[in-house]
Short mmCIF file of C-alpha atoms in Angstrom, two decimals:
data_model
loop_
_atom_site.label_atom_id
_atom_site.label_comp_id
_atom_site.label_asym_id
_atom_site.label_seq_id
_atom_site.Cartn_x
_atom_site.Cartn_y
_atom_site.Cartn_z
CA MET A 412 -10.60 -18.09 54.73
CA ILE A 413 -9.32 -15.29 52.57
CA GLU A 414 -9.07 -16.21 48.90
CA ASP A 415 -5.87 -15.11 47.18
CA GLU A 416 -3.52 -16.37 44.51
CA SER A 417 -1.72 -18.53 47.06
CA SER A 418 -4.94 -20.52 47.48
CA ASN A 419 -4.70 -21.85 43.91
CA CYS A 420 -3.18 -25.21 44.82
CA SER A 421 -2.55 -27.96 42.31
CA ILE A 422 -1.88 -31.02 44.47
CA LEU A 423 -0.61 -34.42 43.38
CA LEU A 424 -1.08 -37.29 45.87
CA ILE A 425 1.01 -40.44 45.43
CA ASP A 426 -0.01 -43.42 47.57
CA ASP A 427 -0.44 -47.11 46.86
CA GLU A 428 -3.57 -47.19 49.06
CA PRO A 429 -6.61 -45.66 47.23
CA PHE A 430 -8.38 -44.75 50.50
CA ALA A 431 -5.60 -42.20 51.10
CA GLN A 432 -7.20 -40.03 48.43
CA GLN A 433 -10.43 -39.84 50.39
CA ILE A 434 -8.63 -38.98 53.64
CA ILE A 435 -6.54 -36.20 52.02
CA GLU A 436 -9.54 -34.86 50.11
CA HIS A 437 -11.48 -34.68 53.34
CA GLY A 438 -8.59 -32.93 55.07
CA LEU A 439 -8.33 -30.34 52.24
CA ARG A 440 -12.04 -29.49 52.22
CA THR A 441 -11.29 -26.01 53.61
CA CYS A 442 -8.46 -25.40 51.14
CA VAL A 443 -9.79 -22.80 48.71
CA LYS A 444 -9.39 -23.32 44.94
CA HIS A 445 -7.44 -26.53 45.12
CA VAL A 446 -7.24 -29.36 42.61
CA LEU A 447 -6.27 -32.82 43.85
CA ARG A 448 -4.89 -35.47 41.49
CA TYR A 449 -4.20 -39.04 42.62
CA GLU A 450 -1.61 -41.51 41.31
CA SER A 451 -0.84 -44.92 42.77
CA ASP A 452 2.27 -45.67 40.68
CA ALA A 453 5.28 -43.59 41.73
CA ARG A 454 7.08 -44.45 38.48
CA ARG A 455 4.52 -42.51 36.47
CA ALA A 456 4.15 -39.72 39.00
CA VAL A 457 7.22 -37.68 38.03
CA GLY A 458 6.00 -37.31 34.46
CA LEU A 459 2.48 -36.55 35.68
CA ALA A 460 3.78 -33.85 38.05
CA ALA A 461 5.50 -32.13 35.13
CA GLU A 462 2.49 -32.57 32.86
CA ILE A 463 -0.11 -31.03 35.16
CA GLY A 464 2.22 -28.35 36.56
CA CYS A 465 1.38 -29.20 40.15
CA THR A 466 2.44 -26.80 42.90
CA VAL A 467 2.88 -29.36 45.69
CA VAL A 468 3.29 -33.16 45.88
CA LEU A 469 2.16 -35.37 48.76
CA VAL A 470 3.90 -38.76 48.65
CA ASP A 471 3.67 -41.76 50.93
CA LEU A 472 7.03 -42.76 52.33
CA ARG A 473 6.52 -46.52 52.26
CA MET A 474 5.53 -47.83 48.83
CA PRO A 475 6.55 -50.91 46.85
CA GLU A 476 9.30 -50.66 44.20
CA ILE A 477 9.89 -46.88 44.59
CA ASP A 478 9.61 -45.42 48.07
CA GLY A 479 9.20 -41.77 48.99
CA PHE A 480 12.97 -41.20 49.30
CA GLU A 481 13.68 -42.44 45.78
CA PHE A 482 10.69 -40.60 44.34
CA THR A 483 11.91 -37.34 45.87
CA ARG A 484 15.37 -37.87 44.34
CA LEU A 485 13.75 -38.50 40.93
CA MET A 486 11.76 -35.27 41.27
CA ARG A 487 14.91 -33.31 42.06
CA ALA A 488 16.77 -34.87 39.11
CA ASN A 489 14.13 -33.74 36.60
CA PRO A 490 14.59 -30.08 35.46
CA GLU A 491 10.82 -29.68 35.10
CA THR A 492 10.06 -30.77 38.65
CA GLU A 493 13.25 -30.03 40.59
CA HIS A 494 11.66 -27.07 42.39
CA VAL A 495 8.19 -28.55 43.04
CA PRO A 496 7.68 -28.87 46.83
CA VAL A 497 7.48 -32.47 48.10
CA ILE A 498 5.76 -33.33 51.41
CA LEU A 499 6.49 -36.84 52.69
CA LEU A 500 3.65 -38.61 54.51
CA SER A 501 4.68 -41.33 56.97
CA SER A 502 3.22 -43.25 59.90
CA GLU A 503 6.62 -43.08 61.60
CA ASP A 504 7.52 -40.08 63.75
CA ASP A 505 11.22 -40.91 63.73
CA PRO A 506 13.87 -38.11 63.66
CA GLU A 507 16.28 -40.36 61.73
CA ILE A 508 13.70 -40.96 58.98
CA LYS A 509 12.86 -37.26 58.89
CA ALA A 510 16.54 -36.43 58.44
CA ARG A 511 16.80 -38.91 55.54
CA ALA A 512 13.72 -37.35 53.97
CA PHE A 513 15.15 -33.86 54.06
CA ALA A 514 18.52 -35.17 52.81
CA ALA A 515 16.73 -36.69 49.82
CA GLY A 516 15.28 -33.28 48.97
CA ALA A 517 11.88 -33.23 50.68
CA ASN A 518 10.46 -29.86 51.68
CA ASP A 519 8.34 -31.11 54.57
CA TYR A 520 7.44 -34.20 56.62
CA MET A 521 4.02 -34.99 58.10
CA VAL A 522 2.89 -37.90 60.21
CA LYS A 523 -0.24 -39.69 59.07
CA TRP A 524 -2.88 -38.55 59.35
CA PRO A 525 -2.37 -34.89 60.00
CA ASP A 526 -4.96 -32.53 61.40
CA PRO A 527 -6.86 -30.89 58.46
CA ARG A 528 -5.91 -27.39 59.64
CA GLU A 529 -2.21 -28.29 59.67
CA LEU A 530 -2.49 -30.07 56.32
CA VAL A 531 -4.16 -27.09 54.67
CA ALA A 532 -1.71 -24.62 56.17
CA ARG A 533 1.36 -26.57 55.05
CA VAL A 534 -0.01 -27.32 51.58
CA GLN A 535 -0.95 -23.71 51.02
CA TYR A 536 2.42 -22.49 52.32
CA HIS A 537 4.46 -24.75 50.03
CA SER A 538 2.12 -24.21 47.09
CA ALA A 539 2.36 -20.42 47.48
CA ALA A 540 6.16 -20.68 47.62
CA CYS A 541 6.14 -22.73 44.41
CA VAL A 542 3.87 -20.23 42.65
CA ALA A 543 6.04 -17.33 43.82
CA ARG A 544 9.17 -19.06 42.54
CA ARG A 545 7.58 -19.67 39.16
CA GLU A 546 6.44 -16.06 38.96
CA ARG A 547 9.94 -14.93 39.87
CA ASP A 548 11.47 -17.18 37.19
CA GLN A 549 8.99 -15.87 34.63
CA ALA A 550 9.82 -12.31 35.66
CA PHE A 551 13.53 -13.02 35.19
CA VAL A 552 12.86 -14.53 31.76
CA SER A 553 10.73 -11.54 30.83
CA LEU A 554 13.38 -9.16 32.14
CA ARG A 555 16.10 -10.94 30.19
CA ARG A 556 13.97 -10.84 27.06
CA SER A 557 13.28 -7.14 27.62
CA GLN A 558 16.99 -6.49 28.10
CA GLU A 559 17.76 -8.33 24.87
CA GLU A 560 15.06 -6.38 23.02
CA LEU A 561 16.36 -3.13 24.52
CA ALA A 562 19.90 -3.98 23.46
CA ALA A 563 18.66 -4.79 19.96
CA SER A 564 16.69 -1.52 19.87
CA GLN A 565 19.72 0.44 21.05
CA LEU A 566 21.85 -1.24 18.39
CA ALA A 567 19.25 -0.43 15.74
CA LEU A 568 19.02 3.16 17.00
CA ASN A 569 22.80 3.54 16.92
CA GLN A 570 22.86 2.11 13.42
CA ALA A 571 20.06 4.45 12.31
CA GLN A 572 21.82 7.46 13.86
CA LYS A 573 25.06 6.47 12.17
CA MET A 574 23.31 6.08 8.81
CA GLU A 575 21.55 9.43 9.30
CA ALA A 576 24.83 11.17 10.14
CA ILE A 577 26.50 9.65 7.11
CA GLY A 578 23.47 10.66 5.04
CA GLN A 579 23.70 14.30 6.12
CA LEU A 580 27.40 14.33 5.32
CA THR A 581 26.99 12.71 1.92
CA GLY A 582 24.05 14.98 1.04
CA GLY A 583 26.09 18.10 1.70
CA VAL A 584 29.12 16.75 -0.16
CA ALA A 585 26.95 15.74 -3.13
CA HIS A 586 25.48 19.26 -3.36
CA ASP A 587 28.89 20.93 -3.60
CA PHE A 588 30.18 18.14 -5.83
CA ASN A 589 27.30 18.65 -8.28
CA ASN A 590 28.08 22.36 -8.55
CA VAL A 591 31.73 21.58 -9.28
CA LEU A 592 30.69 19.02 -11.89
CA GLN A 593 28.32 21.56 -13.44
CA ILE A 594 31.13 24.10 -13.78
CA ILE A 595 33.47 21.56 -15.37
CA GLY A 596 30.84 19.98 -17.60
CA GLY A 597 29.27 23.29 -18.62
CA ASN A 598 32.57 24.76 -19.76
CA LEU A 599 33.54 21.58 -21.59
CA GLN A 600 30.19 21.53 -23.40
CA LEU A 601 30.65 25.22 -24.21
CA LEU A 602 33.99 24.38 -25.84
CA LYS A 603 32.20 21.84 -28.02
CA LEU A 604 29.48 24.33 -28.94
CA VAL A 605 31.89 27.12 -29.80
CA GLY A 606 33.88 24.76 -32.01
CA GLY A 607 37.39 25.22 -33.32
CA LEU A 608 38.73 22.10 -31.59
CA ASN A 609 41.01 19.76 -33.48
CA ASP A 610 40.50 15.99 -33.30
CA ALA A 611 42.89 15.56 -30.39
CA GLY A 612 41.27 18.36 -28.44
CA ARG A 613 37.79 17.00 -29.13
CA THR A 614 38.90 13.57 -27.88
CA ARG A 615 40.24 15.08 -24.68
CA VAL A 616 37.02 17.00 -24.12
CA GLU A 617 34.95 13.83 -24.62
CA MET A 618 37.14 11.95 -22.13
CA ALA A 619 36.70 14.74 -19.58
CA LEU A 620 32.93 14.74 -20.14
CA SER A 621 32.85 10.98 -19.54
CA GLY A 622 34.51 11.65 -16.20
CA VAL A 623 31.85 14.24 -15.40
CA GLU A 624 29.12 11.68 -16.15
CA ARG A 625 30.77 9.14 -13.86
CA GLY A 626 30.97 11.77 -11.15
CA ALA A 627 27.30 12.62 -11.67
CA LYS A 628 26.31 8.97 -11.18
CA LEU A 629 28.42 8.79 -8.03
CA SER A 630 26.77 11.94 -6.69
CA SER A 631 23.33 10.58 -7.58
CA HIS A 632 24.03 7.41 -5.58
CA LEU A 633 25.19 9.48 -2.61
CA LEU A 634 22.00 11.55 -2.71
CA ALA A 635 19.90 8.41 -3.02
CA PHE A 636 21.53 6.92 0.07
CA ALA A 637 21.10 10.20 1.96
CA ARG A 638 17.42 10.27 0.90
CA ARG A 639 17.96 13.75 -0.55
CA GLN A 640 17.29 12.73 -4.13
CA PRO A 641 14.00 14.27 -5.35
CA LEU A 642 11.94 11.37 -6.71
CA GLN A 643 9.81 11.64 -9.85
CA ALA A 644 7.31 9.18 -8.41
CA VAL A 645 4.49 7.71 -10.50
CA VAL A 646 2.08 4.85 -9.90
CA LEU A 647 3.66 1.80 -11.52
CA ASN A 648 3.37 -1.97 -11.52
CA PRO A 649 6.70 -3.54 -10.49
CA GLY A 650 5.74 -6.71 -12.35
CA HIS A 651 5.69 -4.86 -15.68
CA LEU A 652 9.04 -3.27 -14.83
CA LEU A 653 10.59 -6.64 -13.98
CA ARG A 654 9.32 -8.18 -17.22
CA GLU A 655 10.70 -5.28 -19.23
CA MET A 656 14.06 -5.74 -17.50
CA ASP A 657 14.18 -9.48 -18.20
CA ASP A 658 16.49 -9.30 -21.22
CA MET A 659 18.79 -6.81 -19.48
CA MET A 660 18.93 -9.01 -16.38
CA ARG A 661 19.95 -12.03 -18.46
CA ARG A 662 22.71 -10.05 -20.16
CA VAL A 663 23.94 -8.81 -16.79
CA ILE A 664 23.91 -12.25 -15.15
CA GLY A 665 25.58 -14.00 -18.08
CA PRO A 666 25.03 -17.40 -19.71
CA GLY A 667 26.44 -19.41 -16.78
CA ALA A 668 23.70 -18.46 -14.32
CA ARG A 669 20.04 -19.44 -14.24
CA ILE A 670 17.22 -16.93 -13.65
CA VAL A 671 13.96 -18.00 -12.04
CA THR A 672 11.09 -15.49 -11.98
CA ASP A 673 7.97 -15.76 -9.86
CA ILE A 674 5.73 -12.72 -10.33
CA ASP A 675 2.23 -12.78 -8.88
CA PRO A 676 -0.26 -12.17 -11.75
CA SER A 677 -2.37 -10.07 -9.36
CA LEU A 678 0.60 -7.97 -8.21
CA GLY A 679 -0.50 -4.55 -7.02
CA SER A 680 0.89 -1.17 -7.97
CA THR A 681 3.06 1.22 -5.96
CA LEU A 682 4.10 4.88 -6.03
CA ALA A 683 7.78 5.04 -6.91
CA ASP A 684 10.34 6.54 -9.25
CA PRO A 685 10.65 3.99 -12.08
CA ASN A 686 14.17 5.02 -13.07
CA GLN A 687 15.45 4.77 -9.51
CA LEU A 688 13.68 1.43 -8.97
CA ASN A 689 15.21 0.15 -12.21
CA ASN A 690 18.66 1.16 -10.97
CA VAL A 691 18.10 -0.52 -7.61
CA LEU A 692 17.02 -3.84 -9.15
CA LEU A 693 19.89 -3.74 -11.64
CA ASN A 694 22.43 -3.12 -8.86
CA LEU A 695 21.01 -6.00 -6.83
CA ALA A 696 21.28 -8.28 -9.87
CA ILE A 697 24.91 -7.23 -10.41
CA ASN A 698 25.71 -7.92 -6.75
CA ALA A 699 24.09 -11.35 -7.08
CA ARG A 700 26.11 -12.13 -10.21
CA ASP A 701 29.36 -11.19 -8.47
CA ALA A 702 28.44 -13.25 -5.39
CA MET A 703 27.79 -16.32 -7.58
CA ASP A 704 30.89 -15.80 -9.80
CA GLY A 705 28.64 -16.01 -12.84
CA ASN A 706 27.14 -19.39 -11.85
CA GLY A 707 24.18 -20.38 -9.75
CA THR A 708 20.52 -19.38 -9.62
CA LEU A 709 19.09 -15.88 -9.37
CA THR A 710 15.49 -15.82 -8.13
CA ILE A 711 13.32 -12.79 -8.81
CA ARG A 712 10.04 -12.84 -6.95
CA ALA A 713 7.26 -10.28 -6.60
CA ALA A 714 4.12 -10.70 -4.51
CA ASN A 715 1.50 -8.82 -2.52
CA VAL A 716 2.00 -8.72 1.24
CA GLY A 717 -0.91 -7.63 3.42
CA ARG A 718 -1.87 -7.21 7.05
CA ASP A 719 -2.26 -10.96 7.54
CA GLY A 720 1.10 -11.31 9.22
CA ALA A 721 3.00 -12.39 6.10
CA ALA A 722 5.43 -9.49 6.46
CA PRO A 723 8.33 -9.81 8.95
CA PRO A 724 8.15 -7.86 12.22
CA GLU A 725 10.67 -5.29 10.92
CA VAL A 726 8.07 -4.09 8.40
CA PRO A 727 5.29 -1.84 9.79
CA ALA A 728 1.75 -3.13 9.39
CA GLY A 729 0.21 -2.32 6.03
CA ASP A 730 -0.26 -3.45 2.45
CA TYR A 731 2.92 -3.81 0.44
CA VAL A 732 4.33 -4.96 -2.85
CA MET A 733 7.30 -7.20 -2.07
CA ILE A 734 10.17 -7.65 -4.54
CA GLU A 735 12.85 -10.22 -3.74
CA ILE A 736 16.23 -10.72 -5.41
CA ALA A 737 17.87 -13.90 -4.09
CA ASP A 738 21.04 -15.67 -5.14
CA THR A 739 22.86 -18.90 -4.36
CA GLY A 740 26.23 -17.21 -3.95
CA LYS A 741 28.86 -17.12 -1.25
CA GLY A 742 26.75 -15.28 1.29
CA MET A 743 27.98 -12.93 4.01
CA PRO A 744 29.03 -13.41 7.63
CA PRO A 745 27.09 -11.41 10.27
CA GLU A 746 29.75 -8.72 10.69
CA VAL A 747 29.69 -7.98 6.94
CA LEU A 748 25.89 -8.17 6.73
CA GLN A 749 25.59 -5.54 9.48
CA ARG A 750 27.56 -3.01 7.39
CA ALA A 751 26.21 -3.97 3.97
CA PHE A 752 24.13 -0.80 3.51
CA GLU A 753 26.91 1.61 4.48
CA PRO A 754 28.18 3.76 1.58
CA PHE A 755 31.63 2.86 0.23
CA PHE A 756 31.66 -0.38 2.21
CA THR A 757 32.44 -3.27 -0.13
CA THR A 758 34.14 -6.65 0.03
CA LYS A 759 34.94 -6.60 -3.67
CA PRO A 760 38.53 -6.13 -4.85
CA VAL A 761 39.74 -2.60 -5.57
CA GLY A 762 38.37 -1.34 -8.87
CA GLN A 763 35.46 -3.81 -8.97
CA GLY A 764 32.89 -1.92 -6.92
CA THR A 765 32.20 1.49 -5.39
CA GLY A 766 30.26 0.20 -2.39
CA LEU A 767 27.31 2.44 -3.29
CA GLY A 768 24.88 -0.03 -4.87
CA LEU A 769 23.28 -1.28 -1.65
CA SER A 770 23.43 2.12 0.06
CA MET A 771 21.61 3.66 -2.92
CA ALA A 772 18.98 0.90 -2.70
CA TYR A 773 18.59 1.50 1.04
CA GLY A 774 18.10 5.25 0.62
CA PHE A 775 15.67 4.92 -2.28
CA VAL A 776 13.45 2.38 -0.52
CA LYS A 777 13.38 4.37 2.73
CA GLN A 778 12.61 7.60 0.86
CA SER A 779 9.80 5.80 -0.98
CA GLY A 780 8.18 4.92 2.36
CA GLY A 781 9.17 1.26 2.23
CA GLU A 782 11.49 -1.16 3.96
CA ILE A 783 14.46 -3.17 2.71
CA LEU A 784 15.67 -6.31 4.48
CA MET A 785 18.69 -8.46 3.75
CA HIS A 786 19.27 -12.03 4.91
CA SER A 787 22.49 -13.87 4.22
CA ALA A 788 24.51 -16.82 5.46
CA VAL A 789 27.94 -17.98 4.43
CA GLY A 790 27.65 -20.66 1.77
CA LYS A 791 23.87 -20.29 1.48
CA GLY A 792 23.47 -17.11 -0.56
CA THR A 793 21.80 -13.78 -0.01
CA SER A 794 18.21 -12.56 -0.22
CA VAL A 795 17.22 -8.89 -0.49
CA ARG A 796 13.54 -8.09 -0.03
CA ILE A 797 12.06 -4.69 -0.84
CA TYR A 798 8.67 -3.75 0.62
CA LEU A 799 7.00 -0.78 -1.11
CA PRO A 800 3.60 0.54 0.05
CA ARG A 801 0.81 -0.72 -2.19
CA SER A 802 -1.16 1.92 -4.06
CA LYS A 803 -4.93 1.84 -4.49
CA THR A 804 -4.52 3.57 -7.86
CA GLU A 805 -3.90 1.60 -11.02
CA ALA A 806 -0.52 1.97 -12.72
CA VAL A 807 -0.23 4.51 -15.53
CA ALA A 808 1.37 3.65 -18.84
CA ALA A 809 4.78 5.27 -19.21
CA ALA A 810 5.24 7.60 -22.14
CA PRO A 811 8.02 6.50 -24.52
CA ALA A 812 11.20 8.54 -24.14
CA GLU A 813 12.03 10.70 -27.13
CA HIS A 814 15.53 11.88 -27.95
CA GLN A 815 15.55 15.58 -28.69
CA PRO A 816 18.49 17.12 -30.55
CA LEU A 817 20.20 20.21 -29.19
CA CYS A 818 18.05 23.20 -30.17
CA GLY A 819 17.75 26.88 -29.27
CA GLY A 820 15.38 29.79 -29.69
CA LEU A 821 14.90 33.54 -29.57
CA GLU A 822 13.07 33.83 -26.23
CA THR A 823 14.31 35.64 -23.13
CA ILE A 824 15.57 33.50 -20.26
CA LEU A 825 16.43 34.73 -16.78
CA VAL A 826 19.16 32.65 -15.13
CA VAL A 827 19.15 32.85 -11.30
CA GLU A 828 22.25 31.25 -9.77
CA ASP A 829 24.45 32.32 -6.85
CA GLU A 830 27.49 30.27 -7.99
CA ALA A 831 29.27 32.64 -10.37
CA ASP A 832 31.10 29.95 -12.35
CA VAL A 833 27.94 27.88 -12.79
CA ARG A 834 25.97 30.97 -13.81
CA ASP A 835 28.60 32.08 -16.34
CA SER A 836 28.84 28.71 -18.08
CA THR A 837 25.05 28.25 -18.20
CA CYS A 838 24.46 31.76 -19.57
CA ALA A 839 27.15 31.19 -22.19
CA ILE A 840 25.50 27.95 -23.33
CA LEU A 841 22.06 29.55 -23.56
CA SER A 842 23.48 32.55 -25.42
CA ALA A 843 25.18 30.19 -27.86
CA LEU A 844 21.78 28.61 -28.46
CA GLY A 845 20.39 32.01 -29.49
CA TYR A 846 18.43 32.99 -26.37
CA GLU A 847 18.51 36.46 -24.87
CA VAL A 848 19.89 35.81 -21.40
CA LEU A 849 19.38 37.86 -18.23
CA GLU A 850 21.30 37.13 -15.03
CA ALA A 851 20.56 37.39 -11.31
CA THR A 852 22.78 36.29 -8.44
CA ASP A 853 19.87 35.59 -6.08
CA ALA A 854 16.09 35.47 -5.93
CA SER A 855 15.85 39.09 -4.72
CA GLY A 856 17.64 40.31 -7.86
CA ALA A 857 15.40 38.13 -10.01
CA VAL A 858 12.26 39.60 -8.36
CA ALA A 859 13.54 43.13 -9.08
CA LEU A 860 13.98 42.25 -12.77
CA ILE A 861 10.51 40.71 -12.98
CA GLU A 862 8.85 43.66 -11.24
CA SER A 863 10.72 46.11 -13.50
CA GLY A 864 8.53 45.04 -16.41
CA ARG A 865 11.20 43.22 -18.43
CA HIS A 866 9.80 40.65 -20.82
CA ILE A 867 10.80 37.16 -19.63
CA ASP A 868 9.68 33.90 -21.18
CA LEU A 869 11.31 31.48 -18.75
CA VAL A 870 13.16 31.61 -15.43
CA PHE A 871 15.90 29.04 -14.88
CA SER A 872 16.57 29.17 -11.14
CA ASP A 873 18.72 27.33 -8.66
CA VAL A 874 16.73 26.00 -5.68
CA ILE A 875 19.12 26.70 -2.81
CA MET A 876 20.19 30.36 -2.76
CA PRO A 877 21.16 32.95 -0.14
CA GLY A 878 19.02 35.95 0.70
CA PRO A 879 15.59 36.69 2.16
CA VAL A 880 13.64 35.53 -0.91
CA SER A 881 13.41 31.77 -1.56
CA SER A 882 13.14 30.06 -4.93
CA LEU A 883 9.51 29.16 -4.15
CA GLN A 884 8.67 32.81 -3.42
CA LEU A 885 10.36 33.73 -6.70
CA GLY A 886 7.99 31.36 -8.49
CA GLU A 887 4.98 33.02 -6.83
CA VAL A 888 6.17 36.48 -7.92
CA LEU A 889 6.66 35.20 -11.47
CA ARG A 890 3.13 33.75 -11.62
CA ARG A 891 1.71 37.01 -10.32
CA HIS A 892 3.50 39.38 -12.73
CA LEU A 893 4.11 37.12 -15.74
CA PRO A 894 1.47 34.37 -15.66
CA ASP A 895 2.48 33.09 -19.11
CA ALA A 896 6.15 32.69 -18.18
CA GLN A 897 7.54 29.30 -17.21
CA ILE A 898 9.94 28.38 -14.39
CA LEU A 899 12.47 25.56 -14.43
CA TYR A 900 14.36 24.77 -11.24
CA THR A 901 17.78 23.20 -10.95
CA SER A 902 19.67 21.85 -7.96
CA GLY A 903 22.14 19.29 -6.83
CA TYR A 904 20.36 19.02 -3.49
CA ALA A 905 16.71 20.11 -3.28
CA GLU A 906 15.59 18.24 -0.19
CA GLY A 907 12.96 19.99 1.90
CA VAL A 908 12.42 22.87 -0.53
CA LEU A 909 10.65 21.50 -3.60
CA ALA A 910 10.22 17.93 -2.45
CA HIS A 911 7.64 16.81 0.09
CA GLU A 912 8.62 13.55 1.81
CA GLY A 913 11.23 13.17 -0.92
CA LYS A 914 8.73 13.33 -3.80
CA LEU A 915 8.31 16.18 -6.26
CA ASN A 916 4.91 17.68 -6.95
CA ALA A 917 3.80 17.00 -10.52
CA SER A 918 3.62 20.76 -11.19
CA VAL A 919 7.29 21.31 -10.29
CA HIS A 920 9.86 21.11 -13.09
CA LEU A 921 13.35 20.24 -11.84
CA LEU A 922 16.56 19.61 -13.76
CA GLN A 923 19.16 17.90 -11.62
CA LYS A 924 22.74 19.15 -11.57
CA PRO A 925 25.00 18.46 -13.33
CA TYR A 926 22.87 18.82 -16.45
CA HIS A 927 23.85 18.28 -20.09
CA PRO A 928 23.13 21.01 -22.66
CA ASP A 929 20.94 18.53 -24.55
CA ALA A 930 18.80 17.97 -21.46
CA LEU A 931 18.71 21.70 -20.66
CA SER A 932 17.66 22.69 -24.18
CA ALA A 933 15.04 19.93 -24.37
CA ARG A 934 13.44 20.90 -21.04
CA ILE A 935 13.43 24.60 -21.98
CA ARG A 936 11.83 23.93 -25.39
CA HIS A 937 9.27 21.63 -23.76
CA LEU A 938 8.23 24.34 -21.28
CA LEU A 939 8.27 27.17 -23.83
CA ARG A 940 5.94 25.23 -26.13
CA ARG A 941 3.36 25.45 -23.32
CA LYS A 942 3.39 29.27 -23.46
CA LYS A 943 0.61 31.11 -25.20
CA PRO A 944 1.86 32.41 -28.57
CA SER A 945 2.86 36.07 -28.44
CA LEU A 946 4.68 38.54 -30.68
CA PRO A 947 8.41 38.92 -29.98
CA ALA A 948 9.37 42.05 -28.11
CA ALA A 949 10.66 44.98 -30.16
CA GLY A 950 14.39 45.10 -30.57
CA LYS A 951 14.88 41.48 -29.58
CA PRO A 952 17.79 40.06 -31.55
CA GLY A 953 16.79 37.61 -34.21
CA ALA A 954 20.22 36.59 -35.37
CA GLY A 955 23.14 34.77 -33.96
CA ALA A 956 21.24 31.54 -33.23
CA PRO A 957 23.03 28.31 -34.08
CA ALA A 958 22.15 26.18 -37.05
CA ALA A 959 19.68 24.15 -34.98
CA SER A 960 16.31 25.89 -35.30
CA ALA A 961 13.85 26.58 -32.52
CA SER A 962 11.04 24.12 -32.17
#
């Protein structure tokens, strides 16, 4: 006999006469790979058939209490055994009884005691049919599960494509917006530097500058969502950052809410931009406060998550630092939760939210190589978990920030900017600070000035410019011809040029647009102090600098 999968028979015999087991076992001696179980009590047999997963049942028609007809009806009434083949065994070869058997749900009818060859053939036939049905059902279940997974994957892909399209749009808008803000802010700051404003005029200028700052924050959030924000990433310990933010968090949440912190003492470090991470956590805390209406419990948790399966399936395998911000607020329905990370999407009343907090968090975490997951249910609160890749390097201590007053100098600065209005305002500010200022509309013009032999102490160059020469090539020319000169880049959108995977190299100095004169002067003085001391060039003007002295 050929052995195949259909020969794997699991047979249950139900008969009140024990000798029937010996007769059936003898008859099945040629049945390959079969297992025969015997039960004398038909009342227990239905449960046993489901328990052992039998593929065919042989049942005696005439038994006390429950006969073969009733047993077959019980089998068909049980969802676990309704499709298991039932063969009735009877000493009566009566067509009427056979008809009743099939009406009760039997699959076959054999007269005792059948020839072994017929018994084996029928048992194997019905058993193979049962196995095939089960395999078909499993295939349908697997297919349905695959279809559900495919639908979920397609939905996730559509969502990712939508977020990417929105990101490209917002990145481009933010770049142009930053240039506009730089023109407005630069000229307003120039008005302040030149002086001559009365009190009313100075007040108006300050109000306009406040608007520029608000616009700069909005643009920064757009770039963060679009993952076009160059990150000043350092190795840091999120636990230290959370502890330092504790007082600020309590002020943000207010006295009516309770804060619970659970930070793993052995929390690992991660490579991230501390300022951006601070902003993300602060925005999540503000969202939690608003969701709880100032009352409830805010839970801040930080722990290590490894390859032991602790991370959810949405997070790729690896070692992570997990930060969770959870609240006991109103929660969100599924349709709101699905759109929560979209920019400008908010359920808050007009004037109480921009809808950029969560989108900024999403962009920052993705750009940092991590994953952000949000779980929420109406009436049960919201939990946001951030997974950042764990670093094998220990965290470095952050240097304390020092406020530097506006200061100028007598050095020569080459400003390279293709936007005429931005270039004019920047050159005017630097001239007002006492610097000798040279201008170039693109990198090619800047290279010509450098190769002409002009003395230049620092190049202040936009990153994205037209022409055959890129800003990076300009830096190489500068290092070749003027190795002591410094270069400071500026951009409102530097993705893919200076940043690698969204992170700036430590040797690259970038000042984001729109920049404040204080920040510009401080960065220039910081870089110029790194130059080797040299005598000023002959004929360089030494007057006209503002009261603030060079440092």
